[in-house]
Amino acid sequence: VVDMVRDKADILDVVGRYVQMQRSGKNWFGACPFHAEKTPSFSVNEQGQFFHCFSCGRGGNVFKFIMELENLSFPEAVFRVAELENIELDAQYSPEARADGQRAFESSETGRLKGLYKMAADVYHYMLTTAESGE
Ligand code: ZN
């Protein structure tokens, strides 16, 4: 699925939804979406299907771009790119199926234990950072 989405998606099209790009030689340039800048140093290489910013050094493929920009995990980014590019995924990867899977995981023993660890971690975090007794 990851390979299929990467093959079908076009990084220039995805980036173009967020950044106005202009062609310059082999590459396309625009203002980096990750920081303020006056001179465009954010580039997309359409042939290689990667982006690179000469100012902040960020770079990678279409999934990395979406992960960084929308603060998503890798699997989330794959689904997001598929959504943006109208790439149809098998029904088992539909948002509904994923929500069902998430619910099933949360009610499994592992999922419940992870939930408990998360709650415990939140309590300790609160105690150590906010509560007076945590000092
Ligand atoms: Zn940058």
PDB file of C-alpha atoms and ligand atoms in Angstrom:
ATOM      1  CA  VAL A   1       0.000   0.000   0.000  1.00  0.00           C
ATOM      2  CA  VAL A   2       2.826   2.403   0.913  1.00  0.00           C
ATOM      3  CA  ASP A   3       4.630   1.764  -2.386  1.00  0.00           C
ATOM      4  CA  MET A   4       1.390   2.086  -4.341  1.00  0.00           C
ATOM      5  CA  VAL A   5       0.543   5.447  -2.756  1.00  0.00           C
ATOM      6  CA  ARG A   6       4.113   6.716  -3.235  1.00  0.00           C
ATOM      7  CA  ASP A   7       4.097   5.662  -6.907  1.00  0.00           C
ATOM      8  CA  LYS A   8       0.744   7.261  -7.665  1.00  0.00           C
ATOM      9  CA  ALA A   9       1.165  10.453  -5.673  1.00  0.00           C
ATOM     10  CA  ASP A  10       2.991  13.434  -7.127  1.00  0.00           C
ATOM     11  CA  ILE A  11       5.002  15.378  -4.567  1.00  0.00           C
ATOM     12  CA  LEU A  12       4.750  18.594  -6.569  1.00  0.00           C
ATOM     13  CA  ASP A  13       0.968  18.330  -6.565  1.00  0.00           C
ATOM     14  CA  VAL A  14       0.854  17.631  -2.808  1.00  0.00           C
ATOM     15  CA  VAL A  15       3.338  20.392  -1.931  1.00  0.00           C
ATOM     16  CA  GLY A  16       1.521  22.745  -4.293  1.00  0.00           C
ATOM     17  CA  ARG A  17      -1.543  22.566  -2.063  1.00  0.00           C
ATOM     18  CA  TYR A  18       0.427  24.253   0.704  1.00  0.00           C
ATOM     19  CA  VAL A  19       3.166  26.202  -1.019  1.00  0.00           C
ATOM     20  CA  GLN A  20       3.130  28.272  -4.166  1.00  0.00           C
ATOM     21  CA  MET A  21       5.895  26.825  -6.308  1.00  0.00           C
ATOM     22  CA  GLN A  22       7.701  28.251  -9.307  1.00  0.00           C
ATOM     23  CA  ARG A  23       9.805  26.400 -11.786  1.00  0.00           C
ATOM     24  CA  SER A  24      13.489  27.209 -11.932  1.00  0.00           C
ATOM     25  CA  GLY A  25      15.521  24.907 -14.142  1.00  0.00           C
ATOM     26  CA  LYS A  26      15.000  21.281 -13.160  1.00  0.00           C
ATOM     27  CA  ASN A  27      13.519  22.154  -9.777  1.00  0.00           C
ATOM     28  CA  TRP A  28      10.585  24.026  -8.360  1.00  0.00           C
ATOM     29  CA  PHE A  29      11.060  26.663  -5.658  1.00  0.00           C
ATOM     30  CA  GLY A  30       8.827  28.238  -3.037  1.00  0.00           C
ATOM     31  CA  ALA A  31       8.877  29.769   0.421  1.00  0.00           C
ATOM     32  CA  CYS A  32       9.599  27.070   3.008  1.00  0.00           C
ATOM     33  CA  PRO A  33       6.400  26.234   4.930  1.00  0.00           C
ATOM     34  CA  PHE A  34       8.395  25.315   8.020  1.00  0.00           C
ATOM     35  CA  HIS A  35       9.729  28.792   8.788  1.00  0.00           C
ATOM     36  CA  ALA A  36       9.437  32.404   7.687  1.00  0.00           C
ATOM     37  CA  GLU A  37      11.701  33.481   4.856  1.00  0.00           C
ATOM     38  CA  LYS A  38      11.870  36.129   2.158  1.00  0.00           C
ATOM     39  CA  THR A  39      13.936  34.305  -0.431  1.00  0.00           C
ATOM     40  CA  PRO A  40      12.446  30.964  -1.474  1.00  0.00           C
ATOM     41  CA  SER A  41      14.851  28.207  -0.500  1.00  0.00           C
ATOM     42  CA  PHE A  42      12.387  25.352  -0.449  1.00  0.00           C
ATOM     43  CA  SER A  43      12.742  23.153  -3.502  1.00  0.00           C
ATOM     44  CA  VAL A  44      10.950  20.199  -5.016  1.00  0.00           C
ATOM     45  CA  ASN A  45      12.588  17.849  -7.448  1.00  0.00           C
ATOM     46  CA  GLU A  46       9.733  16.414  -9.441  1.00  0.00           C
ATOM     47  CA  GLN A  47      11.800  13.782 -11.173  1.00  0.00           C
ATOM     48  CA  GLY A  48      13.269  12.445  -7.953  1.00  0.00           C
ATOM     49  CA  GLN A  49      10.015  13.071  -6.038  1.00  0.00           C
ATOM     50  CA  PHE A  50      11.715  14.697  -3.069  1.00  0.00           C
ATOM     51  CA  PHE A  51      11.798  18.086  -1.385  1.00  0.00           C
ATOM     52  CA  HIS A  52      14.712  19.916   0.152  1.00  0.00           C
ATOM     53  CA  CYS A  53      15.047  23.228   1.929  1.00  0.00           C
ATOM     54  CA  PHE A  54      18.439  24.886   1.483  1.00  0.00           C
ATOM     55  CA  SER A  55      17.725  27.080   4.489  1.00  0.00           C
ATOM     56  CA  CYS A  56      16.608  24.694   7.248  1.00  0.00           C
ATOM     57  CA  GLY A  57      17.895  21.467   5.733  1.00  0.00           C
ATOM     58  CA  ARG A  58      14.593  19.634   5.907  1.00  0.00           C
ATOM     59  CA  GLY A  59      14.046  17.148   3.135  1.00  0.00           C
ATOM     60  CA  GLY A  60      12.547  13.856   2.124  1.00  0.00           C
ATOM     61  CA  ASN A  61       9.756  12.293   0.175  1.00  0.00           C
ATOM     62  CA  VAL A  62       6.073  13.135   0.035  1.00  0.00           C
ATOM     63  CA  PHE A  63       5.298  11.243   3.258  1.00  0.00           C
ATOM     64  CA  LYS A  64       8.019  13.071   5.183  1.00  0.00           C
ATOM     65  CA  PHE A  65       6.638  16.389   3.958  1.00  0.00           C
ATOM     66  CA  ILE A  66       3.126  15.635   5.213  1.00  0.00           C
ATOM     67  CA  MET A  67       4.425  14.128   8.465  1.00  0.00           C
ATOM     68  CA  GLU A  68       6.367  17.293   9.263  1.00  0.00           C
ATOM     69  CA  LEU A  69       3.759  19.738   8.034  1.00  0.00           C
ATOM     70  CA  GLU A  70       0.705  18.188   9.647  1.00  0.00           C
ATOM     71  CA  ASN A  71       2.537  16.550  12.536  1.00  0.00           C
ATOM     72  CA  LEU A  72       1.401  13.051  11.598  1.00  0.00           C
ATOM     73  CA  SER A  73       2.831   9.600  12.143  1.00  0.00           C
ATOM     74  CA  PHE A  74       4.092   7.706   9.102  1.00  0.00           C
ATOM     75  CA  PRO A  75       0.926   5.577   8.664  1.00  0.00           C
ATOM     76  CA  GLU A  76      -1.254   8.654   9.105  1.00  0.00           C
ATOM     77  CA  ALA A  77       0.784  10.475   6.467  1.00  0.00           C
ATOM     78  CA  VAL A  78       0.319   7.610   3.993  1.00  0.00           C
ATOM     79  CA  PHE A  79      -3.457   7.820   4.432  1.00  0.00           C
ATOM     80  CA  ARG A  80      -3.398  11.600   4.214  1.00  0.00           C
ATOM     81  CA  VAL A  81      -1.427  11.565   0.949  1.00  0.00           C
ATOM     82  CA  ALA A  82      -3.832   8.984  -0.488  1.00  0.00           C
ATOM     83  CA  GLU A  83      -6.722  11.229   0.514  1.00  0.00           C
ATOM     84  CA  LEU A  84      -5.136  14.358  -1.000  1.00  0.00           C
ATOM     85  CA  GLU A  85      -4.304  12.585  -4.235  1.00  0.00           C
ATOM     86  CA  ASN A  86      -7.628  10.734  -4.533  1.00  0.00           C
ATOM     87  CA  ILE A  87      -5.883   7.381  -4.429  1.00  0.00           C
ATOM     88  CA  GLU A  88      -8.340   4.662  -3.582  1.00  0.00           C
ATOM     89  CA  LEU A  89      -7.303   2.256  -0.889  1.00  0.00           C
ATOM     90  CA  ASP A  90      -8.629  -1.185  -0.145  1.00  0.00           C
ATOM     91  CA  ALA A  91     -11.749  -1.117   2.084  1.00  0.00           C
ATOM     92  CA  GLN A  92      -9.721  -2.485   5.007  1.00  0.00           C
ATOM     93  CA  TYR A  93      -7.866   0.875   5.068  1.00  0.00           C
ATOM     94  CA  SER A  94     -10.991   3.038   5.026  1.00  0.00           C
ATOM     95  CA  PRO A  95     -11.359   5.547   7.881  1.00  0.00           C
ATOM     96  CA  GLU A  96     -14.217   3.440   9.285  1.00  0.00           C
ATOM     97  CA  ALA A  97     -12.187   0.242   9.211  1.00  0.00           C
ATOM     98  CA  ARG A  98      -9.279   2.020  10.893  1.00  0.00           C
ATOM     99  CA  ALA A  99     -11.588   3.395  13.612  1.00  0.00           C
ATOM    100  CA  ASP A 100     -12.941  -0.132  14.163  1.00  0.00           C
ATOM    101  CA  GLY A 101      -9.390  -1.463  14.393  1.00  0.00           C
ATOM    102  CA  GLN A 102      -8.474   1.257  16.873  1.00  0.00           C
ATOM    103  CA  ARG A 103     -11.509   0.443  19.045  1.00  0.00           C
ATOM    104  CA  ALA A 104     -10.715  -3.281  18.910  1.00  0.00           C
ATOM    105  CA  PHE A 105      -7.134  -2.531  19.962  1.00  0.00           C
ATOM    106  CA  GLU A 106      -8.231  -0.289  22.811  1.00  0.00           C
ATOM    107  CA  SER A 107     -10.465  -3.005  24.245  1.00  0.00           C
ATOM    108  CA  SER A 108      -7.797  -5.724  23.887  1.00  0.00           C
ATOM    109  CA  GLU A 109      -5.619  -6.595  26.876  1.00  0.00           C
ATOM    110  CA  THR A 110      -2.564  -4.897  25.347  1.00  0.00           C
ATOM    111  CA  GLY A 111      -4.621  -1.844  24.460  1.00  0.00           C
ATOM    112  CA  ARG A 112      -6.054  -1.589  27.982  1.00  0.00           C
ATOM    113  CA  LEU A 113      -2.609  -1.952  29.533  1.00  0.00           C
ATOM    114  CA  LYS A 114      -1.243   0.745  27.253  1.00  0.00           C
ATOM    115  CA  GLY A 115      -4.145   2.972  28.281  1.00  0.00           C
ATOM    116  CA  LEU A 116      -3.277   2.394  31.942  1.00  0.00           C
ATOM    117  CA  TYR A 117       0.400   3.195  31.346  1.00  0.00           C
ATOM    118  CA  LYS A 118      -0.662   6.383  29.616  1.00  0.00           C
ATOM    119  CA  MET A 119      -2.849   7.373  32.572  1.00  0.00           C
ATOM    120  CA  ALA A 120      -0.061   6.599  35.038  1.00  0.00           C
ATOM    121  CA  ALA A 121       2.393   8.613  32.951  1.00  0.00           C
ATOM    122  CA  ASP A 122      -0.039  11.544  32.858  1.00  0.00           C
ATOM    123  CA  VAL A 123      -0.433  11.455  36.645  1.00  0.00           C
ATOM    124  CA  TYR A 124       3.353  11.427  37.185  1.00  0.00           C
ATOM    125  CA  HIS A 125       3.821  14.159  34.613  1.00  0.00           C
ATOM    126  CA  TYR A 126       1.247  16.316  36.361  1.00  0.00           C
ATOM    127  CA  MET A 127       2.729  15.619  39.799  1.00  0.00           C
ATOM    128  CA  LEU A 128       6.286  16.397  38.696  1.00  0.00           C
ATOM    129  CA  THR A 129       5.565  19.480  36.654  1.00  0.00           C
ATOM    130  CA  THR A 130       2.552  21.127  38.283  1.00  0.00           C
ATOM    131  CA  ALA A 131       1.806  19.879  41.799  1.00  0.00           C
ATOM    132  CA  GLU A 132       3.667  21.414  44.734  1.00  0.00           C
ATOM    133  CA  SER A 133       4.372  17.970  46.174  1.00  0.00           C
ATOM    134  CA  GLY A 134       6.228  17.166  42.967  1.00  0.00           C
ATOM    135  CA  GLU A 135       8.977  19.640  43.744  1.00  0.00           C
TER     136      GLU A 135
HETATM  137 ZN    ZN B   1      13.109  25.469   5.409  1.00  0.00          ZN
END
